Coordinates of C-alpha atoms in Angstrom, one line a residue:
X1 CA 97.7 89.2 103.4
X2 CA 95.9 92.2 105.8
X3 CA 99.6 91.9 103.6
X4 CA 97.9 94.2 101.0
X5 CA 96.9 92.2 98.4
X6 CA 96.7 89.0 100.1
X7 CA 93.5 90.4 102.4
X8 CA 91.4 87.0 102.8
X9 CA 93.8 84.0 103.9
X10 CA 96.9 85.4 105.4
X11 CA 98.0 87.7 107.9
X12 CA 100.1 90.8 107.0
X13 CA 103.6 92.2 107.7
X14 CA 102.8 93.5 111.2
X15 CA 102.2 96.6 112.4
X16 CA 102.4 98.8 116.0
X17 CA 98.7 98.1 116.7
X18 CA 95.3 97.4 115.3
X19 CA 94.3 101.3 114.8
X20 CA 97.6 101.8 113.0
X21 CA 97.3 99.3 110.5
X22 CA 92.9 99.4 110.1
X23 CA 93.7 103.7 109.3
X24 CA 96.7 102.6 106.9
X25 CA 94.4 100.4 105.5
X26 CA 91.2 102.8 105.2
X27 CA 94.0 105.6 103.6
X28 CA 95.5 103.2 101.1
X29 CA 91.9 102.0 99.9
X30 CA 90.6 106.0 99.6
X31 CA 94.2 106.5 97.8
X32 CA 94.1 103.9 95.2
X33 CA 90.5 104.4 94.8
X34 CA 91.4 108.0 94.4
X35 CA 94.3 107.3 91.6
X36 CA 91.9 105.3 89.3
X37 CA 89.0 107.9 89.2
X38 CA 91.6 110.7 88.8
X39 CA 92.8 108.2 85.9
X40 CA 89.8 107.7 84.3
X41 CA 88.4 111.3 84.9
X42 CA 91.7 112.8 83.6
X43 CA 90.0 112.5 79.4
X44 CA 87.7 114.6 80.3
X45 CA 90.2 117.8 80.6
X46 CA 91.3 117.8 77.0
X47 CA 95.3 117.8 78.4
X48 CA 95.0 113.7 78.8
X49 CA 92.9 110.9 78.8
X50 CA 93.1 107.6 80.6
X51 CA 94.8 104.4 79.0
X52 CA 92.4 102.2 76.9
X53 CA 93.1 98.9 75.9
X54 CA 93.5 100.1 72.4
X55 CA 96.8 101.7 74.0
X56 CA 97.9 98.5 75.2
X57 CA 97.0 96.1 77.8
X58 CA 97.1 97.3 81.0
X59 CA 98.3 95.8 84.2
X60 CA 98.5 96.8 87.7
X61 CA 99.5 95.6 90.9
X62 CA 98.7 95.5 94.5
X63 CA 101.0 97.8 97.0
X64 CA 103.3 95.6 98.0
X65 CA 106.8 94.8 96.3
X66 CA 106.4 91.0 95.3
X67 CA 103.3 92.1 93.6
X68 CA 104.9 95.1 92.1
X69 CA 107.7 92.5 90.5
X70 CA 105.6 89.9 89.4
X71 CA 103.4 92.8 87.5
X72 CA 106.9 93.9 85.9
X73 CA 107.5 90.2 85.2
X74 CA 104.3 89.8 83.5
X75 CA 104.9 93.1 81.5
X76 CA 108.3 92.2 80.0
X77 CA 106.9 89.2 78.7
X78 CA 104.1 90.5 77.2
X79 CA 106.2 93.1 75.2
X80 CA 108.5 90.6 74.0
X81 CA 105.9 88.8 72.6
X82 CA 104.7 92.1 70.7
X83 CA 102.1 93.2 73.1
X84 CA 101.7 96.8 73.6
X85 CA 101.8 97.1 77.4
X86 CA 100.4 99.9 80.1
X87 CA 102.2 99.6 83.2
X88 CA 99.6 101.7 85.7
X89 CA 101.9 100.6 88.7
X90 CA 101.2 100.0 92.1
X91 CA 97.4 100.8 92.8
X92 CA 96.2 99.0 96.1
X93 CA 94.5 96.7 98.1
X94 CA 92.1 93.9 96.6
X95 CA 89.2 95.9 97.3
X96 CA 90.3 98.6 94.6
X97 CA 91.9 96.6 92.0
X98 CA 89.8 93.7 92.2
X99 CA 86.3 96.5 90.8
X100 CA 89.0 97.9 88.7
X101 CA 89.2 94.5 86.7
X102 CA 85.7 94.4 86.5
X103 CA 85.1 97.9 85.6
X104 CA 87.2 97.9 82.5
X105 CA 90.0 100.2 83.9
X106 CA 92.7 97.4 84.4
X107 CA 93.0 94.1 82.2
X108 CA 95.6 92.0 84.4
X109 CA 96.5 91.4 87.8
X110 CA 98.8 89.5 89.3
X111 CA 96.7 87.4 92.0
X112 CA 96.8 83.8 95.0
X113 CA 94.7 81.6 94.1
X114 CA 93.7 81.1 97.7
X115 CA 92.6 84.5 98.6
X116 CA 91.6 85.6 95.2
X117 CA 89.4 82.5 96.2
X118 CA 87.9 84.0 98.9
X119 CA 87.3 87.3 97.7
X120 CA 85.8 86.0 94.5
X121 CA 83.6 83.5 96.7
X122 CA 85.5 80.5 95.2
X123 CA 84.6 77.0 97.7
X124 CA 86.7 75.6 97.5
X125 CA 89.8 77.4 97.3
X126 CA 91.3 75.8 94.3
X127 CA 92.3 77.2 90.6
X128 CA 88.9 75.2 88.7
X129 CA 86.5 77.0 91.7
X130 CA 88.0 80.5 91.2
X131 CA 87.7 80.2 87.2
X132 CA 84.0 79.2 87.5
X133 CA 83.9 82.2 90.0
X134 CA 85.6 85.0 88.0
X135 CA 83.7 84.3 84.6
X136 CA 80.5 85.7 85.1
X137 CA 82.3 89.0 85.9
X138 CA 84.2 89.2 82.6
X139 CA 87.5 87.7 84.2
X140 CA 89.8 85.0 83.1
X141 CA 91.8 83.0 85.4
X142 CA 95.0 81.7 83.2
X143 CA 97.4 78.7 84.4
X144 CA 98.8 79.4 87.4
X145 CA 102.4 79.0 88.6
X146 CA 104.2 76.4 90.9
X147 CA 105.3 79.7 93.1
X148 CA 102.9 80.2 96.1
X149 CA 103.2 82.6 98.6
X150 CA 101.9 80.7 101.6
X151 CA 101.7 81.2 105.3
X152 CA 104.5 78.7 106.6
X153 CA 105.5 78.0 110.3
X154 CA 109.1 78.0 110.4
X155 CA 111.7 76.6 113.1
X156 CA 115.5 77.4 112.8
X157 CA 117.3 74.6 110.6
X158 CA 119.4 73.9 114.3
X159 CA 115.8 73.5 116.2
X160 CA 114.7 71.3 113.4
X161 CA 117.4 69.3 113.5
X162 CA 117.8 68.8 117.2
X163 CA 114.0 67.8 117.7
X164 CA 113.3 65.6 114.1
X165 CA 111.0 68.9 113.0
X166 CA 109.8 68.2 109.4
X167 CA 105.6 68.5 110.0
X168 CA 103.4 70.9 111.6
X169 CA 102.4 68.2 113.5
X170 CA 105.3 67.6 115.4
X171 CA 105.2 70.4 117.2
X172 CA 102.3 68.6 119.2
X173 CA 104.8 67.6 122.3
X174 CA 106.8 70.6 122.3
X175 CA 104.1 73.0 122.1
X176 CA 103.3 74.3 125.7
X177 CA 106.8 74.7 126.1
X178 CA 107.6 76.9 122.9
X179 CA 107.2 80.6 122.4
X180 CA 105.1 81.7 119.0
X181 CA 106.5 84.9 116.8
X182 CA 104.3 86.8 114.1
X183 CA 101.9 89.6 113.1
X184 CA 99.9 91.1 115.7
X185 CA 96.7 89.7 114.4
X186 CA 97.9 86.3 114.3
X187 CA 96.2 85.1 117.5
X188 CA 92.7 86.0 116.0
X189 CA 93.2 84.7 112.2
X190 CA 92.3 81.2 111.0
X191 CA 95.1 80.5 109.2
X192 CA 97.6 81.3 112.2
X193 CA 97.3 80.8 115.8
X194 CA 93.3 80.0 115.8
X195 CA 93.9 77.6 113.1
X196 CA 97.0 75.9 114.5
X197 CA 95.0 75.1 117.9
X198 CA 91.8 74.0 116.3
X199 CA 93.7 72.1 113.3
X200 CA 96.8 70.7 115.1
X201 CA 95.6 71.1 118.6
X202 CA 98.8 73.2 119.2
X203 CA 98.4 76.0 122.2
X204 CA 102.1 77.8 122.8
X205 CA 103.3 79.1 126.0
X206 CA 103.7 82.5 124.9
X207 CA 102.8 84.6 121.8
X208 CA 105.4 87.5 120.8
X209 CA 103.8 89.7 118.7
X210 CA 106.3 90.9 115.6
X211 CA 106.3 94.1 113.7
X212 CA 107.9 92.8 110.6
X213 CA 109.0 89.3 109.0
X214 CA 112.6 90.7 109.2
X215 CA 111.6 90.6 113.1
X216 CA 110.5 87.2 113.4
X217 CA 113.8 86.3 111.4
X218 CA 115.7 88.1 114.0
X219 CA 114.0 86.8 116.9
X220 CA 114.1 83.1 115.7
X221 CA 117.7 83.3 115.2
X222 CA 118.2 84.9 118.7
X223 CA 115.9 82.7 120.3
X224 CA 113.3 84.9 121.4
X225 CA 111.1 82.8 119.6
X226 CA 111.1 79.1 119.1
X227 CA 108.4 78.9 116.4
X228 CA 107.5 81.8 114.0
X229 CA 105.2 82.6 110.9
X230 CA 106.3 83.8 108.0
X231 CA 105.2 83.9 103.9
X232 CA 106.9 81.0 101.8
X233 CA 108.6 83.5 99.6
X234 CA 110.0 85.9 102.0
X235 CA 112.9 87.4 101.3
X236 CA 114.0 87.1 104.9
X237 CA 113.3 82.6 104.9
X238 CA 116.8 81.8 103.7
X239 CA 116.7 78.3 103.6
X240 CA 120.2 77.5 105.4
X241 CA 118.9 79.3 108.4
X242 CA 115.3 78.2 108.6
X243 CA 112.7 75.7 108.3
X244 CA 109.6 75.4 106.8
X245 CA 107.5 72.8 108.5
X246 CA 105.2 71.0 106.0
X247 CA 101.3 71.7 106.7
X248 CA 100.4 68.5 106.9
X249 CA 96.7 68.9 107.6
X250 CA 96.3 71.6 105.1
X251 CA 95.2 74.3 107.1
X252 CA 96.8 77.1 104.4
X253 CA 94.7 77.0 101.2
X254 CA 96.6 76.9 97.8
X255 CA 98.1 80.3 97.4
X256 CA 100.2 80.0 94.0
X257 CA 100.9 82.6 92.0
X258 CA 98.3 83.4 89.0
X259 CA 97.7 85.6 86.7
X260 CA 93.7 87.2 86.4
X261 CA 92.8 88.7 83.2
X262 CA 89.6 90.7 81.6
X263 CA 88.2 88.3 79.2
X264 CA 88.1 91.4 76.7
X265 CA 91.3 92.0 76.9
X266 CA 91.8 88.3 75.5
X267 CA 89.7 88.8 72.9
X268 CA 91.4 92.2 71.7
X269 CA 94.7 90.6 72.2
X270 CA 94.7 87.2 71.4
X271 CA 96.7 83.8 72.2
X272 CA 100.0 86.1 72.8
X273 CA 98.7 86.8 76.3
X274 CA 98.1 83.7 77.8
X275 CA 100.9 82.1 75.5
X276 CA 103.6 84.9 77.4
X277 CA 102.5 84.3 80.5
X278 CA 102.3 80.5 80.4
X279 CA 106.1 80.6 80.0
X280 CA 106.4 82.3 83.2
X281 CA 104.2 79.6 84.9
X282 CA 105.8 76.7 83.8
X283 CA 109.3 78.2 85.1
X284 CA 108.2 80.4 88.2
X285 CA 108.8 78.3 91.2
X286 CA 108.3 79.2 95.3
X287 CA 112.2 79.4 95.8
X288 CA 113.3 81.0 92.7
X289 CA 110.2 83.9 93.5
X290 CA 111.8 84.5 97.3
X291 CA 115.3 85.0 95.2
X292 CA 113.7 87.9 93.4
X293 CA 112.2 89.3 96.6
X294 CA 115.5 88.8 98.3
X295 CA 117.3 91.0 95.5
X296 CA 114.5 93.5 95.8
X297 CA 114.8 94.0 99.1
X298 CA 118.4 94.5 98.7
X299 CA 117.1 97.5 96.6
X300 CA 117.5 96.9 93.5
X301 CA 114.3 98.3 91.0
X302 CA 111.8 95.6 90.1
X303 CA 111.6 95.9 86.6
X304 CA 115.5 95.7 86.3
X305 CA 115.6 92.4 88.1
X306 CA 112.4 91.0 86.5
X307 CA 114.3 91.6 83.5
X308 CA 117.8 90.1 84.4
X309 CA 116.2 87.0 85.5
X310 CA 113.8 87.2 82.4
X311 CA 116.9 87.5 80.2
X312 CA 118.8 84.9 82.3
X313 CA 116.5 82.1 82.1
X314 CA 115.5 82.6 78.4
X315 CA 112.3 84.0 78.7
X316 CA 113.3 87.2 76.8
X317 CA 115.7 87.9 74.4
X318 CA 118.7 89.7 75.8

């Protein structure tokens, strides 16, 4: 991200300017950070203490909603498989939660293999690298899902069509002549603009800078733009309107969906965990995921649709 959560590989939502989104940043760090020593200082009152994992196993999430959902996904299936569960909600950035798992005071997380990568110091980016990463620290990296939120470089399905757009890489002719839509930052990441000239050797005419993905959807579909980047589980990329050209040089690391656990949590717990959340990585796909976004960004509560799907795919009992 930074799209909080996602700090390493891709770039994030888009905000007015840099200051903006570097003090949003800084603030939602010193908050989260804030939360979990308020949490864990709270026992010392004698009014409340902090969850332990003898009250259940706790997850959190990063701040932003497909995080938030895939933490409420892990939950359900945890308690239906007779797991006491501590939802501590949304809590921040990678920077706090990431300590947090090492520290004892959260026992899952919802994480991208790519970017966890990163943080972690994972080389390469791939699920075996992060596991041999993450285990000195006390972590456990289980099997992660076919679902990855990606950076993707999308055309409308009529531009594709019209030109023969399936690849990255065919962009090569049209190019100079096309204008580029996404985040702000894009120009100066690796895995956007800077990567797309020194990997596909593609310079654009023009670079539009967009405040949100729902902009970059707009401006595609009006033709502001020609090309834009978006996340491959965007709520916004509805496949009969857009185009996700295939990254056929593999700039984008892997990015699926994976869940990061405290090895003591394991061992308190047992097989149940990675048993429960195995079933949700063997049916979580990259389309299905940008449905759930799609009805949570329509407003619905993320634990009430993590549980209709749940229930609908026979995951949970109804």
């Amino acid at each position: 991200p930074t799209l909080p959560g996602i700090d390493v590989g891709h770039v994030d939502h888009g905000h007015d300017a840099a200051r903006s989104r570097e003090t949003r940043r800084v603030r939602t760090m010193l908050v989260g950070a804030l939360a979990l020593v308020s949490l864990v200082a709270c026992g010392g009152s004698g009014e409340s203490s902090a969850p332990t994992l003898d009250d259940g196993i706790r997850i959190a999430s990063f701040d932003f909603a497909e995080s938030e959902l895939l933490a409420e996904l892990y939950a359900a299936l945890l308690e239906d498989a007779g797991v006491s569960v501590v939802r501590l909600g949304s809590i921040g950035p990678r920077e706090v939660l990431a300590p947090a798992l090492e520290s004892g005071v959260v026992d899952i997380v919802p994480e991208y293999v790519g970017t966890a990568s990163g943080y972690f110091g994972a080389v390469p980016a791939s699920i075996d690298a992060l596991r041999d990463a993450v285990a000195p620290r006390g972590l456990t990296v289980l099997s992660p899902a076919s679902a990855e939120n990606v950076n993707v470089v999308v055309v409308t399905r009529e531009t594709a069509e019209a030109g023969g757009y399936l690849l990255v890489s065919d962009l090569a002719d049209v190019a100079s002549e096309s204008v580029f839509g996404g985040p702000v930052e894009c120009p100066e990441r690796p895995l956007c603009l800077l990567g797309l000239r020194e990997t596909y050797g593609l310079e654009f005419a023009e670079f539009v800078p967009q405040r949100s993905l729902a902009d970059t959807a707009e401006a595609l579909r009006r033709g502001e733009i020609d090309v834009g980047l978006m996340f491959s589980t965007a709520a916004e990329l509805s496949p009969d309107e857009f185009v996700s050209l295939r990254d056929d040089r593999m700039l984008q690391p892997p990015e699926n969906v994976v869940p990061i656990v405290r090895s003591a949590a394991l061992d308190q717990w047992g097989s149940a965990v990675p048993d429960a959340l195995e079933k949700l990585s063997l049916r979580l796909t990259t389309a299905q995921l940008r449905l759930l976004n799609r009805a949570v960004a329509d407003g619905r509560p993320s634990a009430a649709v993590a549980a209709d799907w749940l229930t609908a795919v026979g995951l949970v009992e109804p």
